[in-house]
Short mmCIF file of C-alpha atoms and ligand atoms in Angstrom, two decimals:
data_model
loop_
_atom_site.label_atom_id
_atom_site.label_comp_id
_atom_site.label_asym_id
_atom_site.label_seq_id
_atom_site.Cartn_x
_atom_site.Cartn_y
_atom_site.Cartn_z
CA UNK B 1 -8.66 14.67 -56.01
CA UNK B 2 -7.99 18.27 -55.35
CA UNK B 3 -6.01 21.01 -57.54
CA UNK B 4 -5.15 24.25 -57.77
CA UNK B 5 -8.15 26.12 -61.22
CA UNK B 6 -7.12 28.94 -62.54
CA UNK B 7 -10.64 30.66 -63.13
CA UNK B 8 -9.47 32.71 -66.05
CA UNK B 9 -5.88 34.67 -66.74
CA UNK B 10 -4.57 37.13 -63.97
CA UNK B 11 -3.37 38.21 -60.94
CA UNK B 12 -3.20 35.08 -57.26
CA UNK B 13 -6.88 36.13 -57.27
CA UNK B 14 -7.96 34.03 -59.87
CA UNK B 15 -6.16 31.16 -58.18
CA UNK B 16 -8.23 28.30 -56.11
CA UNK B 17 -8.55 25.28 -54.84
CA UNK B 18 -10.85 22.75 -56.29
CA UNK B 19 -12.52 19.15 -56.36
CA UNK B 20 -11.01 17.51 -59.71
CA UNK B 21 -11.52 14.37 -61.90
CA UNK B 22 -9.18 12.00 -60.27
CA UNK B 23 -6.86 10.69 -62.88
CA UNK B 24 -5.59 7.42 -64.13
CA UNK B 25 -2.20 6.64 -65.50
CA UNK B 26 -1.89 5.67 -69.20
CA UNK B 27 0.97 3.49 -70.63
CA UNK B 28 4.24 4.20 -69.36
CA UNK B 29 2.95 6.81 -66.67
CA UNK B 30 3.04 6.59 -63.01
CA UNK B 31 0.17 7.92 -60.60
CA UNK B 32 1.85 10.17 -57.65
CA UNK B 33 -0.33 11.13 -54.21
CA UNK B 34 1.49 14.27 -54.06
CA UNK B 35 3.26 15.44 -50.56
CA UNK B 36 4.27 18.60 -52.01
CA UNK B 37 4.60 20.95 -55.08
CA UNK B 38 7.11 24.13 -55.75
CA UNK B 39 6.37 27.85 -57.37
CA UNK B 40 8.54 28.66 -60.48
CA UNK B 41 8.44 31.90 -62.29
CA UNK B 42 7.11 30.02 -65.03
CA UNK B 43 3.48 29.09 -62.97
CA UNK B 44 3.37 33.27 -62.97
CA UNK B 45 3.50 33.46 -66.17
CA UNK B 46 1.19 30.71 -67.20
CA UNK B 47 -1.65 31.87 -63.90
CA UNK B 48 -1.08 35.42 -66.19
CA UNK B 49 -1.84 33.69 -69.87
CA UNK B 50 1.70 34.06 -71.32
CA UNK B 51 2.83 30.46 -71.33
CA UNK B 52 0.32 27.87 -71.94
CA UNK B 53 1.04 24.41 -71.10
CA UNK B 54 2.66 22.63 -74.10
CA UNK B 55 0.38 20.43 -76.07
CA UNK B 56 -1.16 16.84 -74.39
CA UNK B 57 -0.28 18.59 -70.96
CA UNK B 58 -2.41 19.23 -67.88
CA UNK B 59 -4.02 22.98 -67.54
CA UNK B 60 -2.96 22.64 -63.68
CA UNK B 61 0.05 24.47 -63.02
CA UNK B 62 2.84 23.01 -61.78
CA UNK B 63 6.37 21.92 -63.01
CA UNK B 64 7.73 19.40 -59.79
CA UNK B 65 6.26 18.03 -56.97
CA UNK B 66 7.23 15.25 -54.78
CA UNK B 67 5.19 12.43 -53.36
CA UNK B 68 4.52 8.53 -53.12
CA UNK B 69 3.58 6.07 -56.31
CA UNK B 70 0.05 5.41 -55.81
CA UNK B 71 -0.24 3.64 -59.28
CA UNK B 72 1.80 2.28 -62.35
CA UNK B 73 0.82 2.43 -65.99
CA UNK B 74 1.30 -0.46 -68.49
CA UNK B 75 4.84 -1.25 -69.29
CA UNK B 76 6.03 0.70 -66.17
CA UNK B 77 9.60 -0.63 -64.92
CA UNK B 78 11.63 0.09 -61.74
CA UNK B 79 8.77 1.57 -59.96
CA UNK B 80 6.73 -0.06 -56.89
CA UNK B 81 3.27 1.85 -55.26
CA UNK B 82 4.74 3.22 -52.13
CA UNK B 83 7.78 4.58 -53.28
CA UNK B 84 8.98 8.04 -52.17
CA UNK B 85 9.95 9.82 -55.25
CA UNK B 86 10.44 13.36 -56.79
CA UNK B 87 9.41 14.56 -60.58
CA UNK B 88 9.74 16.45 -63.15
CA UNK B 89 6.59 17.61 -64.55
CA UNK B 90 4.98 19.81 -67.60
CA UNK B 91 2.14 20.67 -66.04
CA UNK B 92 0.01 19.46 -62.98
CA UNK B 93 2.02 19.80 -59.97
CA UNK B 94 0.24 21.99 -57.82
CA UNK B 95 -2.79 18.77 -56.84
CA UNK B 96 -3.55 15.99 -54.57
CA UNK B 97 -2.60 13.61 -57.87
CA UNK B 98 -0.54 13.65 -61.01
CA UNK B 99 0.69 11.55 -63.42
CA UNK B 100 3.94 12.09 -65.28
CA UNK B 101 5.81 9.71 -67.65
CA UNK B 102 8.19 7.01 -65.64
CA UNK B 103 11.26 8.52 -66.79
CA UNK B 104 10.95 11.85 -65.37
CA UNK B 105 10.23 10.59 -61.94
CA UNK B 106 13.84 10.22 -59.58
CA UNK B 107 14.59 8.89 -56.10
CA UNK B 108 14.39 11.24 -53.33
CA UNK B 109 17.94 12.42 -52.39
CA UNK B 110 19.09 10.28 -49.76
CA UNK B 111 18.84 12.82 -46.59
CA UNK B 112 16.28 15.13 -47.83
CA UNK B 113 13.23 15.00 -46.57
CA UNK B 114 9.92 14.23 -49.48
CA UNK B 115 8.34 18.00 -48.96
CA UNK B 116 12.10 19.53 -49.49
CA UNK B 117 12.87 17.56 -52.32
CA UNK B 118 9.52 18.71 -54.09
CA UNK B 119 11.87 22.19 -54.56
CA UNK B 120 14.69 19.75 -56.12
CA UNK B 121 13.76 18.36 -59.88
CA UNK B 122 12.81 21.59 -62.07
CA UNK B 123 16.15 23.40 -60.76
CA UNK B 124 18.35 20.68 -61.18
CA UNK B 125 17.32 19.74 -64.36
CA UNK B 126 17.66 23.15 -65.38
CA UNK B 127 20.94 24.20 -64.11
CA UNK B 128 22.61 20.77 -64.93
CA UNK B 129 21.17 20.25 -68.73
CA UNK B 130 22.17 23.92 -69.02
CA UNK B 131 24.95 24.72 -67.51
CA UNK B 132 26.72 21.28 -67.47
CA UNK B 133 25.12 19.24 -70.48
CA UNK B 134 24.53 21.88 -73.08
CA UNK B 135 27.41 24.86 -72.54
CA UNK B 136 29.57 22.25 -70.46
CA UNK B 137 31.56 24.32 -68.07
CA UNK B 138 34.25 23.14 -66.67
CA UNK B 139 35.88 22.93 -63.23
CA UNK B 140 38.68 25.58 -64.44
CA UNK B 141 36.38 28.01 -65.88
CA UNK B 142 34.22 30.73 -64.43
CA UNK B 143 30.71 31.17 -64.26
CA UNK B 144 28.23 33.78 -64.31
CA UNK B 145 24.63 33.29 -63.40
CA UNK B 146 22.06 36.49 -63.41
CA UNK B 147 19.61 36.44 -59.86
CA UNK B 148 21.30 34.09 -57.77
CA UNK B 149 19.00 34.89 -54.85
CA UNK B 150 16.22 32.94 -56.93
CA UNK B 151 14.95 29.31 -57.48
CA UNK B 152 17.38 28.51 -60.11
CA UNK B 153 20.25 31.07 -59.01
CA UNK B 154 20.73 29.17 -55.68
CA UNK B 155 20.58 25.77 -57.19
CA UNK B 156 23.13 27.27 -59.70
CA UNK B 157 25.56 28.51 -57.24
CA UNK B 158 26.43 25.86 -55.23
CA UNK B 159 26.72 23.02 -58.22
CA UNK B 160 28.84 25.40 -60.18
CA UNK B 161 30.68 26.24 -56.81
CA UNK B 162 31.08 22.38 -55.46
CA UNK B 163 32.48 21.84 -59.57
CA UNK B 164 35.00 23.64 -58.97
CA UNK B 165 34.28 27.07 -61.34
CA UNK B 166 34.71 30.37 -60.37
CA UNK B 167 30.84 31.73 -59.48
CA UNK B 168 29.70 35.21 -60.18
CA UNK B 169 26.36 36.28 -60.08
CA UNK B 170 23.55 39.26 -59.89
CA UNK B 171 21.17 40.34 -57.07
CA UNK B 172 19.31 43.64 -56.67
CA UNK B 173 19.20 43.75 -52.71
CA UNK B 174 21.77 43.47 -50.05
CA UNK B 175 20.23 40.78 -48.30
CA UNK B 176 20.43 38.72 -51.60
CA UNK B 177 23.84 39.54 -52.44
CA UNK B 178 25.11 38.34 -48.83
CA UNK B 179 22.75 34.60 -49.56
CA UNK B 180 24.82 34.38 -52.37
CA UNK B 181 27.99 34.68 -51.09
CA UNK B 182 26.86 32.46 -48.42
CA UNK B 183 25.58 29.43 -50.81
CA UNK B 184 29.29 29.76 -52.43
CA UNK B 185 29.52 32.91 -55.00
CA UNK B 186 32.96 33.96 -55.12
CA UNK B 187 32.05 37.68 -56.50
CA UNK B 188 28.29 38.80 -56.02
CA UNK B 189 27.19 41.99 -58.02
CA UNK B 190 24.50 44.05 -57.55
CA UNK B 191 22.45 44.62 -61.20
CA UNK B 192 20.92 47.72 -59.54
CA UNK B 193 24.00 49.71 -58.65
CA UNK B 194 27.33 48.35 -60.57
CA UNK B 195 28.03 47.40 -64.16
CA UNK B 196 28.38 43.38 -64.04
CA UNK B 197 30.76 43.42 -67.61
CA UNK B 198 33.00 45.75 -65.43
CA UNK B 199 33.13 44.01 -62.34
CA UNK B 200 33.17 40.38 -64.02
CA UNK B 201 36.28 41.98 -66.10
CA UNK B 202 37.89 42.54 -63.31
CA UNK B 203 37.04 39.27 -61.25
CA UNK B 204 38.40 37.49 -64.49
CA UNK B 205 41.84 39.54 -64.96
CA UNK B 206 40.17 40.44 -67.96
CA UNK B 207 39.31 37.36 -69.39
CA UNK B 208 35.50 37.42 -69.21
CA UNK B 209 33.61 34.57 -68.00
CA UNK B 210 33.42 31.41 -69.67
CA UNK B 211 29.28 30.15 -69.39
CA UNK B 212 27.08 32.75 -68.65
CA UNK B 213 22.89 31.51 -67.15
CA UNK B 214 20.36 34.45 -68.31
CA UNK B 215 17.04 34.46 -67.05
CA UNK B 216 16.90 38.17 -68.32
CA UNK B 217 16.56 37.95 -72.27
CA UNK B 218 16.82 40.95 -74.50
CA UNK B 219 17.42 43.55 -72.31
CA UNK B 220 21.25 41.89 -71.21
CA UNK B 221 21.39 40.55 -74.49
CA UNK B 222 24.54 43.14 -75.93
CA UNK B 223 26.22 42.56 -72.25
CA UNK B 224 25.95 39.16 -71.81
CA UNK B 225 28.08 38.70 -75.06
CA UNK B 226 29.84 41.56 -74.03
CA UNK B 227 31.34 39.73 -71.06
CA UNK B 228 31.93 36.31 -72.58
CA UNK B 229 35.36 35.28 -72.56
CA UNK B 230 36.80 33.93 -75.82
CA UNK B 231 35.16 30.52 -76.86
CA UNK B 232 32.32 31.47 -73.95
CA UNK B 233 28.89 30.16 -74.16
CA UNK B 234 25.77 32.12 -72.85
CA UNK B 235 22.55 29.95 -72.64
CA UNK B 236 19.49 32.24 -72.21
CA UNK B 237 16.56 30.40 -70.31
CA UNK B 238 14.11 33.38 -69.52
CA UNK B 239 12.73 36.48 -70.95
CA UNK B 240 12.15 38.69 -67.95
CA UNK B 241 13.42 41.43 -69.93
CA UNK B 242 12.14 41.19 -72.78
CA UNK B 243 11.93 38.68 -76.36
CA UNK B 244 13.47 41.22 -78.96
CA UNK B 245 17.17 42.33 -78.36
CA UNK B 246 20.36 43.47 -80.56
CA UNK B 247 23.05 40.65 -81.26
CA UNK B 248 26.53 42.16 -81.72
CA UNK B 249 27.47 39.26 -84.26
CA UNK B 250 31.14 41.16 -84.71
CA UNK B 251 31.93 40.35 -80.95
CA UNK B 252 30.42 37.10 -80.86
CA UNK B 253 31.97 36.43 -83.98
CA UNK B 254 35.54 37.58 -82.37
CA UNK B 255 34.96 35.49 -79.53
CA UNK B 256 34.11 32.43 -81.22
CA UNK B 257 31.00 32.69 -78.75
CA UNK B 258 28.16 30.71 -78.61
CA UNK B 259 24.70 32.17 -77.87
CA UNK B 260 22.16 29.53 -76.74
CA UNK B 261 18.37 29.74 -75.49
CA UNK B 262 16.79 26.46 -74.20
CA UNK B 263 13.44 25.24 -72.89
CA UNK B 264 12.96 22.57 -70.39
CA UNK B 265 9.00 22.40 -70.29
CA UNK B 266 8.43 21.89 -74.28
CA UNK B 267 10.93 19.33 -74.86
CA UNK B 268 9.75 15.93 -75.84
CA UNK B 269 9.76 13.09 -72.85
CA UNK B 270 12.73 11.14 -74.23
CA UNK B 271 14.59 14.64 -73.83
CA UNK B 272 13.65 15.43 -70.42
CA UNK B 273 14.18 11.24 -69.27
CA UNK B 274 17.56 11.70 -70.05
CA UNK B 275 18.36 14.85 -68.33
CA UNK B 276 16.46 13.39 -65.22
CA UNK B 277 18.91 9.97 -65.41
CA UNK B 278 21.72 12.65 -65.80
CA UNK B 279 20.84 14.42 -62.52
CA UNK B 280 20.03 11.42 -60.94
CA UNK B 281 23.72 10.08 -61.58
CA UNK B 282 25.73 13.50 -61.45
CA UNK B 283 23.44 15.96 -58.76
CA UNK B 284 22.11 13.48 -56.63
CA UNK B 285 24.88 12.37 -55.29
CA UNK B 286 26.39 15.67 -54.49
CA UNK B 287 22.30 17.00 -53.03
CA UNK B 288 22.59 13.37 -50.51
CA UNK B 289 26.40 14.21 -49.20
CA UNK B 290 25.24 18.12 -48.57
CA UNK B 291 27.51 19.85 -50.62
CA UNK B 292 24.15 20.84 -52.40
CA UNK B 293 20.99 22.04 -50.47
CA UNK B 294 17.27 23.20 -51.78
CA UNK B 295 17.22 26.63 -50.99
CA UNK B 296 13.79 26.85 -49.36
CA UNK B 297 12.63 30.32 -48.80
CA UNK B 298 9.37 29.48 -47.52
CA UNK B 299 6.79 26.98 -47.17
CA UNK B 300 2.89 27.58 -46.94
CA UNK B 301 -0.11 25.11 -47.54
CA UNK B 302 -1.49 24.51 -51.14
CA UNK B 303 -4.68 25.96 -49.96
CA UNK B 304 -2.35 29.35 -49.36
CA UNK B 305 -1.84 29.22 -53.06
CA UNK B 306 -2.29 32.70 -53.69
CA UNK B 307 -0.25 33.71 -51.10
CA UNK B 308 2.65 32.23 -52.44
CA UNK B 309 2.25 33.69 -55.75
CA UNK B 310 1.89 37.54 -54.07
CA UNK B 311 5.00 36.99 -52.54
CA UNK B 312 6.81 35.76 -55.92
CA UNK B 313 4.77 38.36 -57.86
CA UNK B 314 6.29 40.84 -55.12
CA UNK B 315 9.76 39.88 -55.55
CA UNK B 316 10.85 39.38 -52.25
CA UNK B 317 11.44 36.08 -52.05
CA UNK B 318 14.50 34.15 -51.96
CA UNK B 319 14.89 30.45 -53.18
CA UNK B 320 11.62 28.31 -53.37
CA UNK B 321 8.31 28.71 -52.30
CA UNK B 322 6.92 24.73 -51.38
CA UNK B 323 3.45 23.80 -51.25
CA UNK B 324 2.79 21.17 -49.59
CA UNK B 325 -0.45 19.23 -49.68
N1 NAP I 1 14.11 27.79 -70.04
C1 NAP I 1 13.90 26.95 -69.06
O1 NAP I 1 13.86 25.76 -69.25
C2 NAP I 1 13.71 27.48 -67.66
C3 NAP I 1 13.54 26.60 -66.59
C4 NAP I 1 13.41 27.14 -65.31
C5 NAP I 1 13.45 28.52 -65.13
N2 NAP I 1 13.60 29.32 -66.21
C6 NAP I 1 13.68 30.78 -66.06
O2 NAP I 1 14.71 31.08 -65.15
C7 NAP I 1 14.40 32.29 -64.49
C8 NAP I 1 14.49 32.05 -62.99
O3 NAP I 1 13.42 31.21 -62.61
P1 NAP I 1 13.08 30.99 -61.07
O4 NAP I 1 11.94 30.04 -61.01
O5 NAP I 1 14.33 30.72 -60.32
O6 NAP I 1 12.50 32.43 -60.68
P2 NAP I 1 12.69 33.32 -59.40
O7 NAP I 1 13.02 32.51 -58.19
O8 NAP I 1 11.50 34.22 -59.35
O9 NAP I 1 13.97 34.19 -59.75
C9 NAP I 1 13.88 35.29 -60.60
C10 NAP I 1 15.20 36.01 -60.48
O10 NAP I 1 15.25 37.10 -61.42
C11 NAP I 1 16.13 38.03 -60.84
N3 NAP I 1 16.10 39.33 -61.50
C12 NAP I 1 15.07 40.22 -61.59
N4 NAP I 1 15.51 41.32 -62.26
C13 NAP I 1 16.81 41.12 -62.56
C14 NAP I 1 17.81 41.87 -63.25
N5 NAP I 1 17.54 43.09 -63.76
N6 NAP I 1 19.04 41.35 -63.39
C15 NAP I 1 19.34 40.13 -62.89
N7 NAP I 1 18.44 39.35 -62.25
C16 NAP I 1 17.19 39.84 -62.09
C17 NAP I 1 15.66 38.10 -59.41
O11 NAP I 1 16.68 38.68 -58.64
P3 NAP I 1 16.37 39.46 -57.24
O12 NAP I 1 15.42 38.59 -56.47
O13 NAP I 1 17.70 39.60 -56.61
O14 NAP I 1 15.73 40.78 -57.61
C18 NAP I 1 15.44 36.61 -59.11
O15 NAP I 1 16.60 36.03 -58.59
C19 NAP I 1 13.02 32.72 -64.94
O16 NAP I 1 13.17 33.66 -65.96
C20 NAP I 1 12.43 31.44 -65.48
O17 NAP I 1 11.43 31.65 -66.43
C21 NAP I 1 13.71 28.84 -67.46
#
C-alpha cells in the first residue's frame, strides 16, 4: 500500500509519498481501500510535531477518509467487503489502506458522491458532539462560531442554520464573510476590523449568544465569556491562539456560564462510536436531503500532498481540501 511519511517534523517539504506495510485488520476493525482523504488543521499541526497521534494510533496523518470495505476483522457486524462507506479516523487517513474500529465507520450520505463524503465525518462529528451533544443548543437560541470560512465553520453554519438558531460567525476576508452568509450566517463579522462582543450584542438585542464554537483558545478567551448570554455555554476545540489565557470567573460566575474544551481525536473508541451513530441518525439525514453540503474548497491528488498543506499553511483556503487517491 501507499501513504503519505512524514520524514521528520516541519514545513509540506517533509511530506511524501511512500510504499508501506500493507495492513491487516485486528478484532473488531474493518480494512478500507481508500477513495479519498481530507486536510484538517490538526494534520498541520501533527506534519509540524505539536500533536502526536494518541497512543496505539497510526503515525500516518489523517483524521477521515472515505472508501470501500476491502476486509472485516473478527467479530465485525453490519459490514460487507464492497461497501461504500465514510470514517472517522485517529490517524492514517491520508493512504491507499486503513483500518479503523467498526463503529466509527458510517454510510455514505445518500446523494453524495464517495470522494465528497471523505470531507464529511471529522466535521460532523465535531460540530454535532459539540455543538449539539455537549453544549446542546437549541432551535431558539443563537449561535456563534469563530472562522466560518473553514472546515469546521462551514459544516457549523449550515447545521446550526437548518436547526433553526440564530448563526453568527468570524472571518478575516471579504470573500469569506460573503461564503458565510451564503452557507446561511445570519450576521457575519469580520475578526480583523470590528469587535465581535459588540456586534453580537447588538445582533442579540443585548442578550449575548447562547453556544459559542472557539477554535481560537486563549487569546478570545476574556471575550468569548464576555459575549455569552446568561446560562451560555462556550466549548473551546482549538488553540490557534494560544494554551494560557485569563478566565473572568466573576462574569462567568454571573452568567451561570459554562466554559468547555473538548477533543475528538483522544477520546476512547466507545466515545467516538457513539457520536458517529449520533451523526449517522441526526446529520445524515439532513447532508442526503441537501439542506447540508461539504464545503469543498479544493481537491488535488494525494501525490499533491504538499500542495495542499501550502495552501492551508497559507490561509487562503476555504472549506476542505480532499485528497483523493
Ligand atoms: N477539538 C477537536 O476535537 C477539534 C476537531 C476538529 C477541529 N478542531 C479545531 O477547529 C479549528 C478549525 O479546524 P479546521 O480543520 O476547520 O481548520 P481550518 O479550515 O484551517 O480553519 C481555521 C479557521 O481559523 C480561522 N481563524 C484564523 N484566525 C482567526 C481569528 N483571529 N479569529 C477567528 N477565526 C480565525 C480561519 O479564518 P479565516 O480563514 O477567515 O482567516 C479559519 O476559518 C482548528 O483550531 C482545529 O484544530 C478541533
Amino acid at each position: 500500500m501507499r501513504a503519505v511519511v512524514a520524514d521528520g517534523a516541519g514545513g509540506p517539504e517533509v511530506l511524501s509519498v511512500q510504499e508501506v506495510p500493507d495492513l491487516t485488520p485486528g478484532p473488531g476493525e474493518v480494512l478500507l481501500d481508500v477513495a479519498a482523504t481530507a486536510v484538517n488543521r490538526a494534520d498541520v499541526l501533527q506534519r509540524r510535531g505539536f500533536y502526536p497521534p494518541p497512543p496505539g494510533a497510526s503515525e500516518t496523518i489523517g483524521l477521515e477518509c472515505s472508501g470501500t470495505v476491502a476486509a472485516l476483522g473478527d467479530g465485525v457486524e453490519g459490514w460487507s467487503v464492497g461497501d461504500e462507506v465514510c470514517a472517522l479516523l485517529a490517524g492514517g487517513g491520508y493512504a491507499s489502506q486503513v483500518v479503523v474500529p467498526a463503529g466509527q465507520v458510517m454510510p455514505v450520505p445518500d446523494g453524495v458522491d464517495l470522494v465528497t463524503a471523505a470531507a464529511l465525518p471529522e466535521v460532523a462529528c465535531t460540530v454535532w458532539s459539540n455543538v449539539f451533544m455537549v453544549a446542546g443548543l437549541k432551535p431558539d437560541e443563537s449561535f456563534l462560531v469563530h472562522g466560518g470560512a473553514g472546515g469546521i465553520g462551514t459544516f457549523a453554519i449550515q447545521l446550526a442554520h437548518a436547526l433553526g438558531s440564530q448563526v453568527l460567525t468570524t472571518a478575516g476576508s471579504p470573500d469569506k464573510l460573503e461564503l458565510c452568509r451564503s452557507l446561511g450566517a445570519d450576521v457575519a463579522i469580520s475578526y480583523r476590523d470590528e469587535d465581535f462582543v459588540q456586534v453580537a450584542r447588538e445582533a442579540t438585542g443585548g442578550r449575548g449568544v447562547d453556544v459559542v464554537l472557539d477554535n481560537m483558545g486563549a487569546s478570545y478567551l476574556p471575550r468569548n465569556v464576555d459575549v455569552l448570554a446568561t446560562e451560555g455555554r462556550l466549548v473551546i476545540i482549538g488553540m490557534q491562539g494560544g494554551v494560557k489565557g485569563e478566565l473572568d470567573v466573576a462574569t462567568l460566575l454571573g452568567k451561570r456560564g459554562a466554559v468547555i474544551a473538548t477533543s475528538l481525536r483522544g477520546r476512547p473508541v466507545e466515545g467516538k462510536t457513539a457520536i458517529c451513530a449520533s451523526v449517522v441518525e441526526h446529520v445524515w439525514p439532513l447532508v442526503a436531503d441537501g439542506t447540508v453540503k461539504a464545503s469543498v474548497g479544493r481537491t488535488v491528488p494525494l501525490d499533491d500532498v504538499r500542495d495542499a498543506h501550502e495552501h492551508i499553511d497559507d490561509g487562503t483556503h476555504t472549506g476542505k481540501i480532499v485528497l483523493t487517491l
